[in-house]
XYZ file of C-alpha atoms in Angstrom:
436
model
C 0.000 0.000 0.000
C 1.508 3.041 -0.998
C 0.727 6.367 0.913
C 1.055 9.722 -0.010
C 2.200 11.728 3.080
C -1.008 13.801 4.723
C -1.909 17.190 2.982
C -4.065 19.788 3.768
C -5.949 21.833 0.689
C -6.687 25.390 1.511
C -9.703 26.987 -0.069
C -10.261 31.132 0.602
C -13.418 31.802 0.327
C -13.986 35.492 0.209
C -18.027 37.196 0.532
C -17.948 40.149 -0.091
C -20.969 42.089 1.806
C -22.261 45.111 0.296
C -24.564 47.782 3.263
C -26.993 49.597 1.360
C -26.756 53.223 2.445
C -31.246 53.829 3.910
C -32.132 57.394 4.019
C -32.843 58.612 7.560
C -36.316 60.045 8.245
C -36.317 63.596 9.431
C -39.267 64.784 11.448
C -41.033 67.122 9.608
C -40.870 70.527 11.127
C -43.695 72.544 10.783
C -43.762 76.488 10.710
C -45.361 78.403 13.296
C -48.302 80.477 12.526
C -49.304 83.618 14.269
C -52.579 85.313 15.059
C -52.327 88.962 16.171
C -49.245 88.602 19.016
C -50.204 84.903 19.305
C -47.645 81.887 18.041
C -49.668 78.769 17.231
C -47.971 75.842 16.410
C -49.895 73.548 14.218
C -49.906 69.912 14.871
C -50.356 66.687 12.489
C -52.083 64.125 13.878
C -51.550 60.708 12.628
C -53.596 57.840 12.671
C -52.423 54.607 12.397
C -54.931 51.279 11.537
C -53.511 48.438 12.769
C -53.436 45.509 10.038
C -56.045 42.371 11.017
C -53.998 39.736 12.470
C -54.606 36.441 10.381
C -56.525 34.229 11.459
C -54.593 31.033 12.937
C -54.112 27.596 10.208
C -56.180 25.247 10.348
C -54.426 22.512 12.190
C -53.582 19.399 10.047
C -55.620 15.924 11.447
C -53.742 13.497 12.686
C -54.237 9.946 11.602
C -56.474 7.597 13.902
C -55.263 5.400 16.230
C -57.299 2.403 14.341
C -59.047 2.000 11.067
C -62.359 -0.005 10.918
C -61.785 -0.585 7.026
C -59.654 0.579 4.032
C -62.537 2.667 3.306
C -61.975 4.198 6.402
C -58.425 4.642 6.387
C -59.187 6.024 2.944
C -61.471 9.530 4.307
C -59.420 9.459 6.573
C -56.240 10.266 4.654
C -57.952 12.189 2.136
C -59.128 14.594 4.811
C -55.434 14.842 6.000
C -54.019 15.328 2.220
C -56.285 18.093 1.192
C -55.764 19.923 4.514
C -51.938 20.056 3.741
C -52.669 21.603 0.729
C -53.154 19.097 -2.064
C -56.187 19.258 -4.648
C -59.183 17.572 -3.516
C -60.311 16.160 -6.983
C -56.579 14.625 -7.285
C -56.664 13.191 -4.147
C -60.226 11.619 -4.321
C -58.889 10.182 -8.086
C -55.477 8.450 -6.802
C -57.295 6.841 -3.814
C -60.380 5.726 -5.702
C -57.596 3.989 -7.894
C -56.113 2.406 -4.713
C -57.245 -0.947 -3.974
C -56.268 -3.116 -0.939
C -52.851 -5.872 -1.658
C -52.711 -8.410 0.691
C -49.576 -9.506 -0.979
C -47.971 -6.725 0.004
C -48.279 -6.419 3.276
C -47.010 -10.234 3.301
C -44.112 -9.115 1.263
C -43.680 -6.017 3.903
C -43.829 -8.206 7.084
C -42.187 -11.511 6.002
C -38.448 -12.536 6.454
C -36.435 -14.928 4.706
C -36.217 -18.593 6.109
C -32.194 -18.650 5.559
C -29.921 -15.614 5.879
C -28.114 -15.304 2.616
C -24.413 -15.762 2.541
C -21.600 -12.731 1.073
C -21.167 -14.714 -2.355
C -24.920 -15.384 -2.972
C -25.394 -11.777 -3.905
C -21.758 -11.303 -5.752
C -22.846 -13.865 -7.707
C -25.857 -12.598 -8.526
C -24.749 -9.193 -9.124
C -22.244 -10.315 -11.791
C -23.851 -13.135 -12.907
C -23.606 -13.183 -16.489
C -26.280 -12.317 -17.895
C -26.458 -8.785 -16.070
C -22.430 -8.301 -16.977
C -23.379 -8.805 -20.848
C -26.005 -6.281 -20.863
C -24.181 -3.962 -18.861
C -21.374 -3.646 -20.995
C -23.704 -2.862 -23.994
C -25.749 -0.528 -21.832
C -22.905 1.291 -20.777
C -21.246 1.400 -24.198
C -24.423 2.891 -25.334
C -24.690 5.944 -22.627
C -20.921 6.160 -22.159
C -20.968 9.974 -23.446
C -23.894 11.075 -20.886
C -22.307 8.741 -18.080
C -18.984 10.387 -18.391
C -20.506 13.932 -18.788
C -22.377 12.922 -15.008
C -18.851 11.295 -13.812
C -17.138 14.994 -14.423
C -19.790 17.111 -13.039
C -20.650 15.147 -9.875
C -17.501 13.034 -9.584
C -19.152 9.715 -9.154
C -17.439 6.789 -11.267
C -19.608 6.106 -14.484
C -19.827 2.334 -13.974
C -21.099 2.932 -10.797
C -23.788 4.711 -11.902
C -24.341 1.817 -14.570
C -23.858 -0.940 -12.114
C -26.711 0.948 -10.112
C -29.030 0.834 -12.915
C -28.546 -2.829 -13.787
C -28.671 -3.559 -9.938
C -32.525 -1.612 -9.519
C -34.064 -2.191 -13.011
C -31.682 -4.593 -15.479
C -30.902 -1.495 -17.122
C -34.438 0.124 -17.415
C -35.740 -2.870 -18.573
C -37.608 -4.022 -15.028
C -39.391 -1.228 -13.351
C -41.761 -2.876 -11.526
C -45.467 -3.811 -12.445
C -46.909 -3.263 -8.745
C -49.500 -0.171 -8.817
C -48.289 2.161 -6.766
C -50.941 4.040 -5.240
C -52.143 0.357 -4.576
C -49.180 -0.356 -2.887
C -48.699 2.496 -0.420
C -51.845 2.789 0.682
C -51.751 -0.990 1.682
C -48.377 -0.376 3.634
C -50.229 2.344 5.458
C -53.543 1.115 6.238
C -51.497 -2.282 8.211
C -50.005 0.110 10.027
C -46.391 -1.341 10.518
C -45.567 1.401 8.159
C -47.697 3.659 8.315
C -45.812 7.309 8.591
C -43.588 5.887 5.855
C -46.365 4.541 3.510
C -48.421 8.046 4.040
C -44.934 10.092 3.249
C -44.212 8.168 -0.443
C -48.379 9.132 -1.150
C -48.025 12.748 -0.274
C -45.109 13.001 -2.265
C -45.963 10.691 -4.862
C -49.616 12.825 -4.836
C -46.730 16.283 -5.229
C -45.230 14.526 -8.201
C -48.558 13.927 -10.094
C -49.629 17.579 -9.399
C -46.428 19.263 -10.357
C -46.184 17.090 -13.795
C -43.470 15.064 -13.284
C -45.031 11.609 -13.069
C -47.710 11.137 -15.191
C -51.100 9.003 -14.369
C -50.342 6.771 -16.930
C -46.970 5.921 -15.446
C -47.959 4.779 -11.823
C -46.307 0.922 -11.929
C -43.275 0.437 -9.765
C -42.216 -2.455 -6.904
C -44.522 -3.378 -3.860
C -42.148 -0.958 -1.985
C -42.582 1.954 -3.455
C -39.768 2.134 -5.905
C -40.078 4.158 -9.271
C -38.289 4.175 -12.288
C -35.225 2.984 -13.847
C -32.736 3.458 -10.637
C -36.291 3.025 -8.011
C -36.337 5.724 -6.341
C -39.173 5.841 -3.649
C -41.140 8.853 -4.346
C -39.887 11.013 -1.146
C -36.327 10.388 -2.087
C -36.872 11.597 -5.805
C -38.601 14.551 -4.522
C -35.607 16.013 -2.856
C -33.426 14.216 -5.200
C -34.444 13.874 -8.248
C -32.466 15.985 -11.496
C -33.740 16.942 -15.099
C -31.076 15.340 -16.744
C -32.776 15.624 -20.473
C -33.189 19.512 -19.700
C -37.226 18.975 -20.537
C -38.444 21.043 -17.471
C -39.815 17.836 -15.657
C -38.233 15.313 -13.266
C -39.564 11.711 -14.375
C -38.292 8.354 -12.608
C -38.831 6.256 -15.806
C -36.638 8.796 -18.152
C -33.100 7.492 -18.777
C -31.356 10.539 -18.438
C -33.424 11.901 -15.233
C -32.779 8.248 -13.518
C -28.870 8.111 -13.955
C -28.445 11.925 -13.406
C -30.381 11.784 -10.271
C -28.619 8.708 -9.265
C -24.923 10.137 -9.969
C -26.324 13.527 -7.678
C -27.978 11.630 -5.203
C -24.444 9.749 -4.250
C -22.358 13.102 -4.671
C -24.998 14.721 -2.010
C -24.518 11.449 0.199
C -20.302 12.251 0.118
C -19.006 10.579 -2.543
C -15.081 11.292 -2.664
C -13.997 11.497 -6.582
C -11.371 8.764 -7.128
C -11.897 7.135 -4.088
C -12.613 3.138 -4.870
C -15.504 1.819 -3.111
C -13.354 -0.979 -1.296
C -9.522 -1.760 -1.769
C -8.990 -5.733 -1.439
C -5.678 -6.257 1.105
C -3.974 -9.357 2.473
C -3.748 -9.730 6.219
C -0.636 -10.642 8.112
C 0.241 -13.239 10.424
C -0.523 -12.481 13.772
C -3.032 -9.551 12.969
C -5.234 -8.684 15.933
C -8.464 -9.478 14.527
C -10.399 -7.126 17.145
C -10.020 -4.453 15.020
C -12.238 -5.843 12.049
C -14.682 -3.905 11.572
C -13.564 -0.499 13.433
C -12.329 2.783 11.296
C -8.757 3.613 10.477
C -6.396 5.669 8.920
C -4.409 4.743 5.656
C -1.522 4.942 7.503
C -2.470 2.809 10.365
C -3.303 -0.046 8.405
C -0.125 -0.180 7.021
C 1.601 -0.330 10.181
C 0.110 -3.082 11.069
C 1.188 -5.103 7.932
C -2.390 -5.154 5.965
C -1.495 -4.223 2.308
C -3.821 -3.854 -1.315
C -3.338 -6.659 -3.248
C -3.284 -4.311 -5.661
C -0.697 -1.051 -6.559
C -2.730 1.620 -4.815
C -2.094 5.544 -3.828
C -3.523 6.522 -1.089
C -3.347 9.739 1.285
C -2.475 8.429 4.906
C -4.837 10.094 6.376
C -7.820 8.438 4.273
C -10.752 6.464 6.848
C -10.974 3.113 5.350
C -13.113 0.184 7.350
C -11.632 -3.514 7.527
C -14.223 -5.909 6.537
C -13.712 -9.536 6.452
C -17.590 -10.180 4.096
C -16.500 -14.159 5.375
C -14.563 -13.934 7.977
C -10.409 -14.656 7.987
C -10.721 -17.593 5.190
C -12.499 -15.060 2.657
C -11.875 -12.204 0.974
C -10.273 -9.106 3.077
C -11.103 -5.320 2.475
C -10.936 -1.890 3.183
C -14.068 -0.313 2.491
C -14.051 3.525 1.985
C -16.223 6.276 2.906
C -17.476 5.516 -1.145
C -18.554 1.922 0.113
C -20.811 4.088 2.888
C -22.448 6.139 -0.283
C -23.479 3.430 -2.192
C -25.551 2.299 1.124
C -27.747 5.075 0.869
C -29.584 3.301 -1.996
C -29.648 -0.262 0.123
C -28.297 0.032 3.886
C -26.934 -3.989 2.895
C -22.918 -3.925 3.137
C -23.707 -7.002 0.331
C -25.565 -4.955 -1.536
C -22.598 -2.277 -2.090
C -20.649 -4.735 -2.904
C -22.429 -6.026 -5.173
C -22.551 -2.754 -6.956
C -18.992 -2.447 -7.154
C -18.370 -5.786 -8.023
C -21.028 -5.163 -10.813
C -19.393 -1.974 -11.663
C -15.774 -3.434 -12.196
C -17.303 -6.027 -14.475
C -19.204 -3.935 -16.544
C -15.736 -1.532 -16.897
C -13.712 -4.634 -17.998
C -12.242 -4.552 -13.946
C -11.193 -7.280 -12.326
C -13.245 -8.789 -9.637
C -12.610 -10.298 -6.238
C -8.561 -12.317 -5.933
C -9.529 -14.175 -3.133
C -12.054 -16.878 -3.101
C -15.136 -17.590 -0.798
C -15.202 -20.190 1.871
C -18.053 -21.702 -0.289
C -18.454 -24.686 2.201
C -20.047 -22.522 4.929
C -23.798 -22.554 5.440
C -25.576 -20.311 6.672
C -28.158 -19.792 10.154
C -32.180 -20.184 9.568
C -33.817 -17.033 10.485
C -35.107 -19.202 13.947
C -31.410 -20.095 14.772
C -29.817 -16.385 14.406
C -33.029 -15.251 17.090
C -31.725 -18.107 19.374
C -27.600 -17.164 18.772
C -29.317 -13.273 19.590
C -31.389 -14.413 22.948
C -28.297 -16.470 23.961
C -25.632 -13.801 23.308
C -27.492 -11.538 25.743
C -27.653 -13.429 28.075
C -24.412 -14.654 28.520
C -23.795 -10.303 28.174
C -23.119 -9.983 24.833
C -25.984 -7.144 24.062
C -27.568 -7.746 20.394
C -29.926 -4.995 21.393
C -32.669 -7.352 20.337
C -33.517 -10.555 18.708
C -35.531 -10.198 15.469
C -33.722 -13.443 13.446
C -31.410 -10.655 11.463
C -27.794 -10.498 11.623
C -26.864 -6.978 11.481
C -24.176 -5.092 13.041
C -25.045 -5.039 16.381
C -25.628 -9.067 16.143
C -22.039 -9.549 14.404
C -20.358 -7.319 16.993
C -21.859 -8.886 19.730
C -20.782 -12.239 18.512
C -17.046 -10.473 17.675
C -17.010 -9.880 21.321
C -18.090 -13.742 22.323
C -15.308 -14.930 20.298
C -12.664 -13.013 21.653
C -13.745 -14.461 25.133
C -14.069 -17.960 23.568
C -10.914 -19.112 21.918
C -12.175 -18.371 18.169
C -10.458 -15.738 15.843
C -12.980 -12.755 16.678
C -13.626 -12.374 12.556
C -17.590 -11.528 14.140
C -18.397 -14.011 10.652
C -22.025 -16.376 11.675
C -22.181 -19.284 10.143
C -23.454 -22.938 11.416
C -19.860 -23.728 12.511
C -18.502 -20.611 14.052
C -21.642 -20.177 16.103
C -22.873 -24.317 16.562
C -22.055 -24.178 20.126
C -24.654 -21.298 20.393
C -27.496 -22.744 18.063
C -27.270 -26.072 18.543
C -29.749 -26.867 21.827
């Protein structure tokens, strides 16, 4: 790994703040007026109307506790909408569309029976298929993708991997009505602030022209468009990329534009790789996976990039180990953490930068995947949770997910019990925990 030594970059930023010069009122003097050996000063009188204070908003409803029907969540809503503003006649029309999924509220509240493992979504994510048609995809919009790369700084085959990631390159958007959709999610109630959000704004897009009524299909979740956007997200987010004075989801240019924006605003660092891949050392003091570091530290302690990489010592890069010490090893950058703001899934930014380094001819991942590791059923990882804090190793809950707070815990057990603390679950490195 080779480091640049730290450096500091100076910008002067000068305002310059101009005071406009306001007259100063004078009183006016009046002159004197005399009667015979009488002075009489005249006086002005001036009367001043207060203006009417105005009257006080209406306060906005808030939703009910409980709904006795859909039809009842329904007024009730629609009441809500039109007093924060939007049309009554739209409002009555989207909801009228609206009809109650049961499917999605079963998509909404169910989990998977098997936790997936690292590789199951690399593979999928450059599976070939999706690498074929990315390459022509971004051969095709390599002139607009670049032109996005120098004005937001956000690598071009990211963007593209992205797009193949969300929709197969525009060409699966999603067939779930949405107004459908939301208004399920909010009248179960799991949801419901979200749900209500996505149909305000998605009610904001209609009314503004941006999304058309013909073009209301997306996924049960609420995604739109080629890069799925939920409609609260493109909102604040979305860019006119083809210059045609509207915003739309399903237009090419709007969806990558947005897209390359929308990871600038979340603090994308130009030429920063999303992840570095490094060797470890013998003897490395495997507590540390998964904490923040400099450049500089890293290399101290013997990790190096497989590959010849420049980097500024004082750059933050994350050790992750995706499966534990006998997989692949990297340093994931504060790029890694961008991506994540389309999918908060450390395999899902991986994916998109394994995607992206196919689809730009890159190469992939050097070290291989313990492919002989299985992973927990969703009923095992609540049991490794419930047992883990009780024996003091906080998961801060037990909902059958491994997520950070579930790998760190288990990082901590294995420190105390012999095993490399890697904090990797599978159905050896956590049997004696599952297995009662």
């Amino acid at each position: 790994m080779m480091l640049k030594k730290p450096y500091i970059a100076v910008l002067s930023v000068l305002t310059l703040a101009g005071c406009a010069t306001q007259p100063t009122m004078q009183p006016q003097v009046q002159k004197p007026v005399r009667q015979g050996n009488v002075q009489i000063e005249e006086q002005q009188t001036v009367r001043v109307t207060p203006k009417p204070t105005p009257p006080a908003p209406k306060p906005i409803p808030t939703p009910k506790a409980n709904y006795n029907s859909f039809d009842d969540w329904k007024m009730d809503f629609a009441q809500r909408a039109i007093a924060q503003g939007h049309n009554g006649n739209d409002v009555q029309r989207l909801l009228a569309s609206a009809s109650l999924k049961s499917s999605v509220i079963s998509l909404d509240s169910g989990q998977p029976e098997f936790s997936k493992m690292p590789w199951e979504y690399a593979d999928s994510a450059v599976s070939d298929g999706r690498v074929s048609r990315g390459k022509s995809k971004f051969a095709d919009q390599r002139s607009y993708l670049s032109g996005l790369e120098s004005r937001y700084g956000v690598n071009a085959e990211i963007v593209a991997a992205i797009w193949g990631m969300e929709s197969s390159y525009g060409a699966v958007t999603g067939s779930t009505y949405l107004p459908s959709a939301l208004a399920s999610l909010a009248y179960d109630g799991r949801r419901q602030e979200f749900a209500e959000s996505q149909l305000l704004s998605l009610m904001t897009l209609l009314e503004r022209g941006d999304v058309s009524w013909s073009q209301l299909e997306g996924s049960w979740a609420g995604g739109m468009g080629q890069t799925q956007f939920i409609p609260t997200t493109w909102l604040n987010e979305g860019v006119d990329g083809d210059y045609n004075g509207h915003k739309n989801p399903w237009s090419t240019a709007d969806a990558l534009a947005s897209t390359a924006s929308y990871l600038n605003n979340a603090g994308w660092v130009r030429g920063l790789s999303p992840f570095y891949e490094v060797t470890i050392p013998a003897g490395f003091d495997y507590s540390k996976v998964g904490s923040k570091q400099t450049a500089a530290y890293w290399a101290s302690t013997g990790i190096d990039t497989m590959a010849d990489v420049t980097l500024d010592a004082n750059t933050l890069l994350e050790l992750w180990l995706p499966a534990g010490k006998d997989g692949p090893a990297l340093l994931l950058s504060k790029n890694f953490d961008a991506i994540k703001v389309y999918n908060n899934s450390s395999n899902y930014a991986l994916g998109v930068s394994l995607l992206g380094r196919a689809i730009d001819g890159q190469i992939g991942l050097r070290q291989s995947w313990p492919r002989y590791e299985r992973p927990l059923s969703t009923s095992q990882v609540r049991n490794l949770q419930e047992r883990l804090t009780r024996a003091g190793y906080d998961t801060k809950g037990a909902d059958g997910v491994i997520g950070t707070n579930t790998k760190k815990a288990f990082q901590r057990w294995q420190q105390d019990n012999g095993q490399t603390p890697d904090g990797f679950i599978s159905q050896s490195s956590a049997a004696s925990l599952t297995s009662w």
